[in-house]
XYZ file of C-alpha atoms in Angstrom:
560
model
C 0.000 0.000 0.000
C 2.741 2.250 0.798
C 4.755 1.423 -2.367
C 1.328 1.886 -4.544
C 1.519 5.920 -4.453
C 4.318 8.365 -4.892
C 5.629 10.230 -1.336
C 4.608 13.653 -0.503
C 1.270 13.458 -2.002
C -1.791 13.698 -0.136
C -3.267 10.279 -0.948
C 0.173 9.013 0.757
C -0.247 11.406 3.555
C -3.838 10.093 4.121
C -2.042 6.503 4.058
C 0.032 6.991 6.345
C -2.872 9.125 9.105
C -5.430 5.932 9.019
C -2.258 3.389 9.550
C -1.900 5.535 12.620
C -5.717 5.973 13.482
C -5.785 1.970 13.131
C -2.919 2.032 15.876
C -1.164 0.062 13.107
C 2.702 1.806 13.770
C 1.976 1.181 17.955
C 1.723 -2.424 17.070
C 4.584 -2.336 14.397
C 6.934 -0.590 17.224
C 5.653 -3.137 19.872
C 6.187 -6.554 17.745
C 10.063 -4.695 17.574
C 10.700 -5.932 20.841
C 9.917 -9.274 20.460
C 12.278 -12.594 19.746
C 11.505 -13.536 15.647
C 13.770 -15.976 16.026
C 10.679 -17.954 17.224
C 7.793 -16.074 14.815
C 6.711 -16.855 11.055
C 8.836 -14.783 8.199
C 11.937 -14.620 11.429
C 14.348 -11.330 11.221
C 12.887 -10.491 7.773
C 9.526 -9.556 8.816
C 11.388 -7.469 11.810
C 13.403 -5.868 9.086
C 10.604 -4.779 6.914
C 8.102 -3.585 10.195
C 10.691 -1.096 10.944
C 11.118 0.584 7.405
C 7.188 0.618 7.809
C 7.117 2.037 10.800
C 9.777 4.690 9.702
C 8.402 5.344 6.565
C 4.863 5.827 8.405
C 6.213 8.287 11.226
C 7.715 10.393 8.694
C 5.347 13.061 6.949
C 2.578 12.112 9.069
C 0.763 15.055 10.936
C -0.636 14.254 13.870
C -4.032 16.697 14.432
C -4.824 15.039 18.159
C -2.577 14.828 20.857
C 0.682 16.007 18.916
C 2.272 16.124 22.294
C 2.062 12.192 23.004
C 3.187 11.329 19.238
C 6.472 13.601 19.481
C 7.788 12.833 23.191
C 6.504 9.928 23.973
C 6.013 7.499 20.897
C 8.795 8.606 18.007
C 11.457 8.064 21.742
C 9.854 4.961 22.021
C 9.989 3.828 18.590
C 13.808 4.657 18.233
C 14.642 2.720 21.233
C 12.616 -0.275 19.720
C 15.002 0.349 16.708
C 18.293 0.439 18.026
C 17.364 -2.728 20.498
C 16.164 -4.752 17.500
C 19.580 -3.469 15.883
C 21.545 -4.981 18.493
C 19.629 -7.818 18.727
C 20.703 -8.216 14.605
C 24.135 -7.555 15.451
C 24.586 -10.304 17.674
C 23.096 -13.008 15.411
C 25.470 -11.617 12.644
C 28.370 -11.741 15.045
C 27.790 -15.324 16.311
C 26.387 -16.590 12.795
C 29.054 -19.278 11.218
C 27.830 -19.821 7.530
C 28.285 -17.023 4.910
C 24.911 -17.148 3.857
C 23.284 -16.119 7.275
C 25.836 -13.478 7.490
C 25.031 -11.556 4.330
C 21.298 -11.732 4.947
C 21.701 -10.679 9.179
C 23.778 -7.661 7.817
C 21.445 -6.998 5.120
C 18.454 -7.109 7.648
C 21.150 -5.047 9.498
C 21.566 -2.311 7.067
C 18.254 -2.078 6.986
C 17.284 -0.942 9.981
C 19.747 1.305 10.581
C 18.444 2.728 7.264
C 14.859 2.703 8.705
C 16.413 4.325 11.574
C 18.445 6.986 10.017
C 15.244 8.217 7.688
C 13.622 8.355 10.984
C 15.596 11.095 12.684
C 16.053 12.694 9.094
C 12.116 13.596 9.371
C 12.270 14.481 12.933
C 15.250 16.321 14.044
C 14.594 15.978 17.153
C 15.374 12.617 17.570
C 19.064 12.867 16.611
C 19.848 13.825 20.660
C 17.734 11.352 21.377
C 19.220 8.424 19.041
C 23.429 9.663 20.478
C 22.161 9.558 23.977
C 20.621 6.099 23.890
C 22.427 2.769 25.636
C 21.913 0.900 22.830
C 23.568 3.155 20.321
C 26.432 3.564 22.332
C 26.394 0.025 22.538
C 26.473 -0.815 18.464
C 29.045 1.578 18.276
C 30.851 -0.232 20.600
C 31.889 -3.091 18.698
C 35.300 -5.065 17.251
C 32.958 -6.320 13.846
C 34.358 -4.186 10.460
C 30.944 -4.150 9.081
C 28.248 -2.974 11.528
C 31.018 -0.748 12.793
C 31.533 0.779 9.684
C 27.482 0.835 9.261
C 27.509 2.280 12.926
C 29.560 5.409 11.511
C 27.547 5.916 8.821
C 24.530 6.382 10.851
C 26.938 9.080 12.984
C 27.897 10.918 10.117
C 24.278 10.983 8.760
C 23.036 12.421 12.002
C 25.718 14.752 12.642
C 24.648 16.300 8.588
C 21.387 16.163 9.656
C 21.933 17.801 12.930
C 25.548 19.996 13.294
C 24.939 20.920 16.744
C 23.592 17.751 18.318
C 26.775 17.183 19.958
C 26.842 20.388 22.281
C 22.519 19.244 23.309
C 23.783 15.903 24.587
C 25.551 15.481 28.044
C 29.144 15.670 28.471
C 29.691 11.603 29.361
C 28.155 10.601 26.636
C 29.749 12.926 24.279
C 33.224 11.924 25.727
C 32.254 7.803 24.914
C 31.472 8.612 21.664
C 35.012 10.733 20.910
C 36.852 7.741 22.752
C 35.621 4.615 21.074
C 36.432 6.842 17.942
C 39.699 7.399 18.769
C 39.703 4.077 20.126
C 38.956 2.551 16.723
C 41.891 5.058 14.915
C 44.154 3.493 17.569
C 43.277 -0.131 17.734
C 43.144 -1.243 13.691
C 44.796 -0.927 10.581
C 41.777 -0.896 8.255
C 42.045 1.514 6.199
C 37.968 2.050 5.768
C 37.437 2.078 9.387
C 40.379 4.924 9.826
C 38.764 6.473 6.892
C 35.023 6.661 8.049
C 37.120 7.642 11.675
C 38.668 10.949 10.236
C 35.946 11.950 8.396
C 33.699 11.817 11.277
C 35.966 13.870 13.540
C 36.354 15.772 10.910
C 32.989 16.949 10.755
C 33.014 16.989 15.013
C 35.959 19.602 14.039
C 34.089 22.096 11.658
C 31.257 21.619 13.637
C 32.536 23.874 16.625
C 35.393 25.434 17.952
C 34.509 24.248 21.104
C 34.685 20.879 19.905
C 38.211 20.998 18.691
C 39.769 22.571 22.138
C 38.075 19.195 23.603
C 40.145 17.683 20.901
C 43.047 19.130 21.602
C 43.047 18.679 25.268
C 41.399 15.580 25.619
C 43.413 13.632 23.223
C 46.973 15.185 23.690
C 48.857 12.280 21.078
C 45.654 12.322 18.308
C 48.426 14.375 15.752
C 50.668 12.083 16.580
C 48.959 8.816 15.705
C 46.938 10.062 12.581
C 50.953 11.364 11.117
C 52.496 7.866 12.502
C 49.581 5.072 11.224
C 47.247 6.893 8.625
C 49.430 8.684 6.473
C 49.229 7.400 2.547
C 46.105 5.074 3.224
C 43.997 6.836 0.450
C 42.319 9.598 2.579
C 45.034 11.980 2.805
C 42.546 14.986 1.721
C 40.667 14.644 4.965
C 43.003 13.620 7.161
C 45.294 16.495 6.356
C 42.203 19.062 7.043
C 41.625 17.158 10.558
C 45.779 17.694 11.151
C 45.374 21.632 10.450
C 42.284 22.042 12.548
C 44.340 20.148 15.291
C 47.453 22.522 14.839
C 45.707 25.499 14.327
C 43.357 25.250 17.615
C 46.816 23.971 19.382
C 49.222 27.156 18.228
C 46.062 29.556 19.469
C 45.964 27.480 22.566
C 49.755 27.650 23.257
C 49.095 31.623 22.925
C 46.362 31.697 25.589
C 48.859 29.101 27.901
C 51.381 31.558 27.280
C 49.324 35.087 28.351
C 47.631 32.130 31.544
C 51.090 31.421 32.623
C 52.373 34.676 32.946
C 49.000 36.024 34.739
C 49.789 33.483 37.056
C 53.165 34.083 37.966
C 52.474 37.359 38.708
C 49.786 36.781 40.840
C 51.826 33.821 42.470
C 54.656 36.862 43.089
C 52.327 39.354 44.598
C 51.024 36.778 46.980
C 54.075 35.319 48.143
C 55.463 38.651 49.089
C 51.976 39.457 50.918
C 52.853 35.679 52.788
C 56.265 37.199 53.265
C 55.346 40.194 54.660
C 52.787 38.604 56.719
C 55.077 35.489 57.994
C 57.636 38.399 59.212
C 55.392 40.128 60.979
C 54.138 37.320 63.033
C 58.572 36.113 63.590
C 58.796 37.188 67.176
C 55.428 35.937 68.307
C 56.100 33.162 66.649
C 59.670 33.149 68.167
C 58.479 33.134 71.591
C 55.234 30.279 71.004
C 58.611 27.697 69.746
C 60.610 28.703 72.765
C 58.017 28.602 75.440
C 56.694 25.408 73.765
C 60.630 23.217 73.793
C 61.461 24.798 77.254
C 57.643 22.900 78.138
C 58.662 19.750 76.114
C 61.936 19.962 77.851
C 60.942 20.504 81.023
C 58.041 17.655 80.648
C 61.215 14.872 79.470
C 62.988 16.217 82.570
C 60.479 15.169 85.081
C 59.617 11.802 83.155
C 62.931 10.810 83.553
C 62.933 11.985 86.759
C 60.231 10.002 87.953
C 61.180 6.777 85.695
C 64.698 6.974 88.093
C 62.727 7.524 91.365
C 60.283 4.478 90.515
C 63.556 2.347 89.566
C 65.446 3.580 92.793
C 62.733 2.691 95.132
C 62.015 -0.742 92.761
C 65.825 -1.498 94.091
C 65.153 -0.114 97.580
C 62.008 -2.578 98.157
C 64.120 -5.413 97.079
C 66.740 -4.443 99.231
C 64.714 -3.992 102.183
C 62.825 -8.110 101.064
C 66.049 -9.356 101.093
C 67.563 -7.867 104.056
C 63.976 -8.697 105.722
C 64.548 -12.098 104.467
C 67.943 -12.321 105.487
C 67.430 -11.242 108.974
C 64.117 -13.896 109.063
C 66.628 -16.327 108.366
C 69.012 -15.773 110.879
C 66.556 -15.040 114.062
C 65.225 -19.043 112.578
C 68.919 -20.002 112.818
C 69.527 -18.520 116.065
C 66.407 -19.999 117.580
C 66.915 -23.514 116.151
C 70.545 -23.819 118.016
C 68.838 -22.277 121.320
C 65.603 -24.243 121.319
C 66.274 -28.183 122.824
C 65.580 -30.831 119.437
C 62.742 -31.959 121.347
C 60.806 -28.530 120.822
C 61.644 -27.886 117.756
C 58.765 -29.904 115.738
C 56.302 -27.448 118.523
C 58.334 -24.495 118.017
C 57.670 -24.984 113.960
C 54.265 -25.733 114.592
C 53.549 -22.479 116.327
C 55.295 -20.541 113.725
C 53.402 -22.307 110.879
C 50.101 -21.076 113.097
C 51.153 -17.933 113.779
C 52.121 -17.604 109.556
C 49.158 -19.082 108.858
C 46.828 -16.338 110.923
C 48.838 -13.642 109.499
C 47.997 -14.346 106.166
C 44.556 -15.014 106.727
C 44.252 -11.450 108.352
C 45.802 -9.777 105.731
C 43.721 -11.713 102.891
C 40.598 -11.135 105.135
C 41.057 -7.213 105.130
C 42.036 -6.885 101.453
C 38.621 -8.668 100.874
C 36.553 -6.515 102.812
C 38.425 -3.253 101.534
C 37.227 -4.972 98.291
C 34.092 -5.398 98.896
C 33.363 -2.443 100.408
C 34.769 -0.013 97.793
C 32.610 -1.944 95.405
C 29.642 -1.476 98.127
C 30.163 2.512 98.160
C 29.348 3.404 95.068
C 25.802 1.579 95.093
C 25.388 2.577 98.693
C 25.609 6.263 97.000
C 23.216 5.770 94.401
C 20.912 4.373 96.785
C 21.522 7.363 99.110
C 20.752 9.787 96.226
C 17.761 7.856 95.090
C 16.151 8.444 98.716
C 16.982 12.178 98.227
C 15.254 11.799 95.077
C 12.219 10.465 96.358
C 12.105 12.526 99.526
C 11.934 15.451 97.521
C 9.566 14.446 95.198
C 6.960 13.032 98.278
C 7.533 16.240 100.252
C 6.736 18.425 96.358
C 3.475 16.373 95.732
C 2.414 16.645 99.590
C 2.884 20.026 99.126
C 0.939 20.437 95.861
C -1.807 18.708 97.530
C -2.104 20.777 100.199
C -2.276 23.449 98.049
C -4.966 22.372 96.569
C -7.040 21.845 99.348
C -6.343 25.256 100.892
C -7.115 26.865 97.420
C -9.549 29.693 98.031
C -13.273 29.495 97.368
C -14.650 31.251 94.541
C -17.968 33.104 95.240
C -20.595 31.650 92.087
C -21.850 34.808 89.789
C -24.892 36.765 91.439
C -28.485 35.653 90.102
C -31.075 37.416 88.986
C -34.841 38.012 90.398
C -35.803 35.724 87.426
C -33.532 33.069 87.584
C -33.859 32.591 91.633
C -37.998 32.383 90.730
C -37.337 29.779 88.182
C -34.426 27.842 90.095
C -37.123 27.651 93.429
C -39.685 26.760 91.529
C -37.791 23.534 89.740
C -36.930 22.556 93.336
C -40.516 22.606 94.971
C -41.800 20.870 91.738
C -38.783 18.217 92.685
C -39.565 18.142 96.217
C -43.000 17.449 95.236
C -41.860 14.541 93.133
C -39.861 13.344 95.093
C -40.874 13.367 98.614
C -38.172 12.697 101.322
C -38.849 9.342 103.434
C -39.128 9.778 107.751
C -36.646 9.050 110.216
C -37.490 8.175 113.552
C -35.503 10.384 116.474
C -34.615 7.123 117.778
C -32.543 5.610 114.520
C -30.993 9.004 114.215
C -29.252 9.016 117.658
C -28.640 5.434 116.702
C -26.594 6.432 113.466
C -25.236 9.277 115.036
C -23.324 7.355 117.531
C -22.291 4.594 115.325
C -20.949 7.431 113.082
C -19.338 8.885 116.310
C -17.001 5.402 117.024
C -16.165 4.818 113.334
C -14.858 8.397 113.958
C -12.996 7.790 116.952
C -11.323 4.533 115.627
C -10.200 6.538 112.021
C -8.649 9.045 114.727
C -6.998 6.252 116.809
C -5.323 4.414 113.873
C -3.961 7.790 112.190
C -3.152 8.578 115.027
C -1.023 5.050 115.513
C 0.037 5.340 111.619
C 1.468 8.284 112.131
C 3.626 7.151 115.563
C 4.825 4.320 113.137
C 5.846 6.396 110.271
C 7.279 8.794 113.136
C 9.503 5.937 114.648
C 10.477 4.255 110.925
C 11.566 7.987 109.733
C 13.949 8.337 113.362
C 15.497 5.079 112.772
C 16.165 5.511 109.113
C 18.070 8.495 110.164
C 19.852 6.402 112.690
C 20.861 3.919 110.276
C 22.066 6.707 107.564
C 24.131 8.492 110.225
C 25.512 5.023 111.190
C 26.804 4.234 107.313
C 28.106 8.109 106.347
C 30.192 7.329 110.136
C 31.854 4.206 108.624
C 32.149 5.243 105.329
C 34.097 8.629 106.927
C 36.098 6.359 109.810
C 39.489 6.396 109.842
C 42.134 2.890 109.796
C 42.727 1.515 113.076
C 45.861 2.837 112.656
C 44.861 6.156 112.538
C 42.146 6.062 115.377
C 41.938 8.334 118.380
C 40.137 8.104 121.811
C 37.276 10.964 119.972
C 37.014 8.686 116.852
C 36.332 5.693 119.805
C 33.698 7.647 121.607
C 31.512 7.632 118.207
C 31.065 4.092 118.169
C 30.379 3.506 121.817
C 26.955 2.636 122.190
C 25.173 4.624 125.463
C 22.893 1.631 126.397
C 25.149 -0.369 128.962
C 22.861 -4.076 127.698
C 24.301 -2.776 124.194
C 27.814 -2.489 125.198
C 28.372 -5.837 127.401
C 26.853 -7.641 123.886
C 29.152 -5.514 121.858
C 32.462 -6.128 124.379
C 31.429 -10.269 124.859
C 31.438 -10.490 120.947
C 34.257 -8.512 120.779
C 36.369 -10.873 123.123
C 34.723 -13.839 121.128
C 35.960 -12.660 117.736
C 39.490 -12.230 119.460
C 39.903 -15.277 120.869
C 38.577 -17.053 117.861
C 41.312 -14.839 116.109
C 43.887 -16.565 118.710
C 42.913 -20.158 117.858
C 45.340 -22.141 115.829
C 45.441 -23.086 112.139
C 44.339 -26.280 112.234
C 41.455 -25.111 114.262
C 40.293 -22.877 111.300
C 40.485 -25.437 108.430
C 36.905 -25.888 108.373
C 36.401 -21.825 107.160
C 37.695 -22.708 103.687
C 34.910 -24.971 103.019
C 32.226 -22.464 104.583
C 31.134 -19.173 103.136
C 33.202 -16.215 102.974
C 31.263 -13.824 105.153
C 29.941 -16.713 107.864
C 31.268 -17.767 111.185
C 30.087 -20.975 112.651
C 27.840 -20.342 115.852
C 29.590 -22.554 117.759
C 32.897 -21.076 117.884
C 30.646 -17.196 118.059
C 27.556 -17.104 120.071
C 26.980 -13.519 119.169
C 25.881 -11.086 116.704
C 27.807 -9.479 114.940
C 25.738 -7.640 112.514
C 27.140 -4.086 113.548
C 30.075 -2.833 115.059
C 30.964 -1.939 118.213
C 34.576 -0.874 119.703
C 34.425 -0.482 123.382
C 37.391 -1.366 125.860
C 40.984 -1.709 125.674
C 42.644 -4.851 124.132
């Protein structure tokens, strides 16, 4: 049908609008994307639906919804295009007999074809073919003929289009130079470097701009289109390419020249301001070094210092061990030859208890130091907590009373009218409701049972409060009790004053305290082999028959 009438006429033009009121080109440009590997007619039939579908978008005039045809469906129908193009490409690439080669890269040829009088109706569409994946993609490619088709289809959209190169982005631009360059660098044929040159070329006379990105970008181009394409048949155009290259270079080494000296003279102007300034700031600066070696200095000093103190009292310690030692040995020596042989297996026996007790009282107080430094600090969080909450109880108490004691407010003043009307809705509810008898007898009756359920409210507050009274004193008591033995001094240290603190004033009190007092010591006294049994019992527990008191708190009363 297409064939049957000449183009440009209107009988073709009306063609073409009812194969696109039929919605004949959406289908054409949706059967693109199929596989026709597995369809009737194969890659043939895909071949000749997009020269239809080319041939039908081109000179058509779309009267409804123009907006829809232009953006959305010519973009769609050049991406169907260039996929079905690579899809070719591939099955020409892996094909093996000669045959199916010639008729893939005819089928080939004619899409791009299809694809190229496409964009040569609209454009528009030449941005939009250069900044597809798939174009970049053909392009892409190591095959002589579909890359040499490829470039054709570049230089017929750079003719049709000059400028399409500055509307597309920068990275794209920059793959299309490179795989151009690319293909000058990385072959010998001489149609590939021919189709090459002319293309940049035409990038070259198509801006200025173009050829500084030349220039810059590719700093070696001159020197590998004068080394490898010299005297392969295209020396007309490759000679043009080398003077555009030279030319944009010798006005470049001009602007260089007039950059380089701007810049040294504004490098010259600002060192001597960094000169000036940096002299300026010499004593200051002067002083800051000084005062921060003599500090450095200084700090070395007293690390050394201290590193030869901690070493000379390391050797004093072992000294005073060994001399301690030493001595030890000698009083043993001295007491061996005066004590009879008979004594001697006691003697040893009594040292060996008296050893044994002193290390059990040292172990015994590094434990409770221990324990209790790991005691304090939860004994002060619980201490702060009870602040806490004492606070808060005392602030809500207070808000409470508050409330209570908040003044009464008078209600607003009522009219004549509305005191008529308010008595009148309380007789009629009076009336209503009439209010049942009491006999005088039931009401002194409920009056004096309300009269003892008074009196035993009073007596239990009064009870709850002597409670909460006594529980408050002897909380105080037992806080005074801990911030005194946290704040005691060593045994060591004590006084006769710090001594009076812990006496107890309640004589009962004190003749417990002293009798477990002796008990402890003379349990303290007992031999080693007497205290065996306490490494199988608890740490903190004393058996009640060696104590028969309680020791549960402290008391120091006496002399020893």
């Amino acid at each position: 049908i297409l064939n049957s009438v000449s183009l440009g006429c209107e009988e073709s033009k009306k063609i073409k609008q009812d194969i696109y009121d039929y919605d004949l080109t959406q289908y054409c440009m949706l059967v693109l994307r199929q596989d026709h590997s597995r369809l009737r007619g194969g890659w043939a039939i895909a071949a000749q639906l997009a020269e239809i579908l080319s041939h039908c978008c081109v000179g058509l005039e779309v009267r409804e919804d123009p907006e829809e045809f232009y953006k959305k469906f010519l973009p769609s129908a050049i991406d169907n295009l260039l996929f079905l193009g690579r899809r070719l490409q591939a099955r020409f690439i892996r094909a093996i007999k000669d045959a199916e080669k010639r008729d893939f890269l005819r089928w080939f040829q004619t899409v791009t074809d299809a694809i190229c009088w496409l964009f040569g109706g609209h454009v528009q569409l030449a941005a939009c073919v250069l900044q597809n994946d798939h174009f970049l993609q053909l392009l892409i490619t190591d095959d002589v003929d579909t890359a040499i088709t490829m470039m054709s289809v570049l230089h017929n959209i750079l003719r049709v289009n000059s400028s399409v190169l500055l509307q597309i982005q920068e990275e794209t631009l920059h793959s299309v130079l490179d795989e151009l360059v690319y293909k000058l660098s990385s072959t010998t044929n001489p149609v590939i470097g021919n189709a090459a040159t002319k293309l940049l070329l035409l990038v070259a006379k198509s801006c200025k701009q173009l050829v500084k990105l030349l220039t810059t970008r590719y700093k070696g181009l001159k020197g590998l289109l004068n080394k490898q394409w010299t005297g392969k048949g295209f020396d007309r155009a490759l000679n043009q390419l080398l003077d555009a290259l030279y030319l944009e270079q010798s006005n470049g080494k001009g602007e260089v020249q007039r950059q380089h000296q701007a810049a040294c003279i504004i490098q010259a102007l600002w060192r001597g301001f960094q000169t000036r300034k940096r002299l300026k700031k010499l004593p200051q600066a002067v002083t800051t070094l000084q005062r921060s070696f003599r500090a450095k200095r200084e700090k070395e000093l007293q690390h050394l210092k201290k590193q030869k103190e901690d070493e000379a009292l390391k050797l004093q310690m072992q000294l005073q061990r060994q001399r301690a030692m030493r001595l030890f040995h000698e009083q043993q020596l001295a007491l061996l030859e005066i004590i009879h042989a008979s004594q001697v297996n006691k003697y040893m026996e009594e040292m060996e208890g008296k050893s044994a007790v002193t290390i059990q009282r040292f172990w015994r107080g590094y434990r409770a130091r221990r324990n209790f430094h790991q005691q304090r600090q939860s004994l002060k969080e619980y201490k702060a907590a009870v602040i806490i909450q004492r606070a808060a109880c005392k602030f809500l108490e207070k808000r409470r009373r508050r409330r209570l004691l908040s003044p009464w407010k008078d209600p607003k003043g009522m009219t004549d009218e509305q005191r008529l009307a308010l008595q009148q809705k309380v007789d009629d509810y009076i009336k209503l409701h009439p209010a049942s008898q009491m006999s005088e007898e039931r009401s002194k009756e409920l009056h004096m049972h309300a009269q003892e359920k008074l009196a035993q409210f009073l007596w239990r507050s009064r009870l709850d409060q002597r409670a909460v009274q006594r529980r408050e004193a002897l909380l105080a008591q037992v806080n005074t009790d801990v911030e005194l033995l946290m704040n005691a001094p060593g045994l060591a240290e004590a006084t006769e004053k710090d001594l009076d603190v812990f006496m107890s004033r309640s004589i009962p009190v004190a003749t417990r305290a002293r009798q477990s007092h002796n008990t402890m010591l003379k349990y303290t006294r007992w031999p080693w082999w007497k205290k065996l049994e306490d490494e199988f019992m608890e740490d903190d527990v004393i058996p009640d028959d060696a104590l028969n008191a309680e020791l549960g708190t402290l008391f120091i009363d006496g002399r020893k």
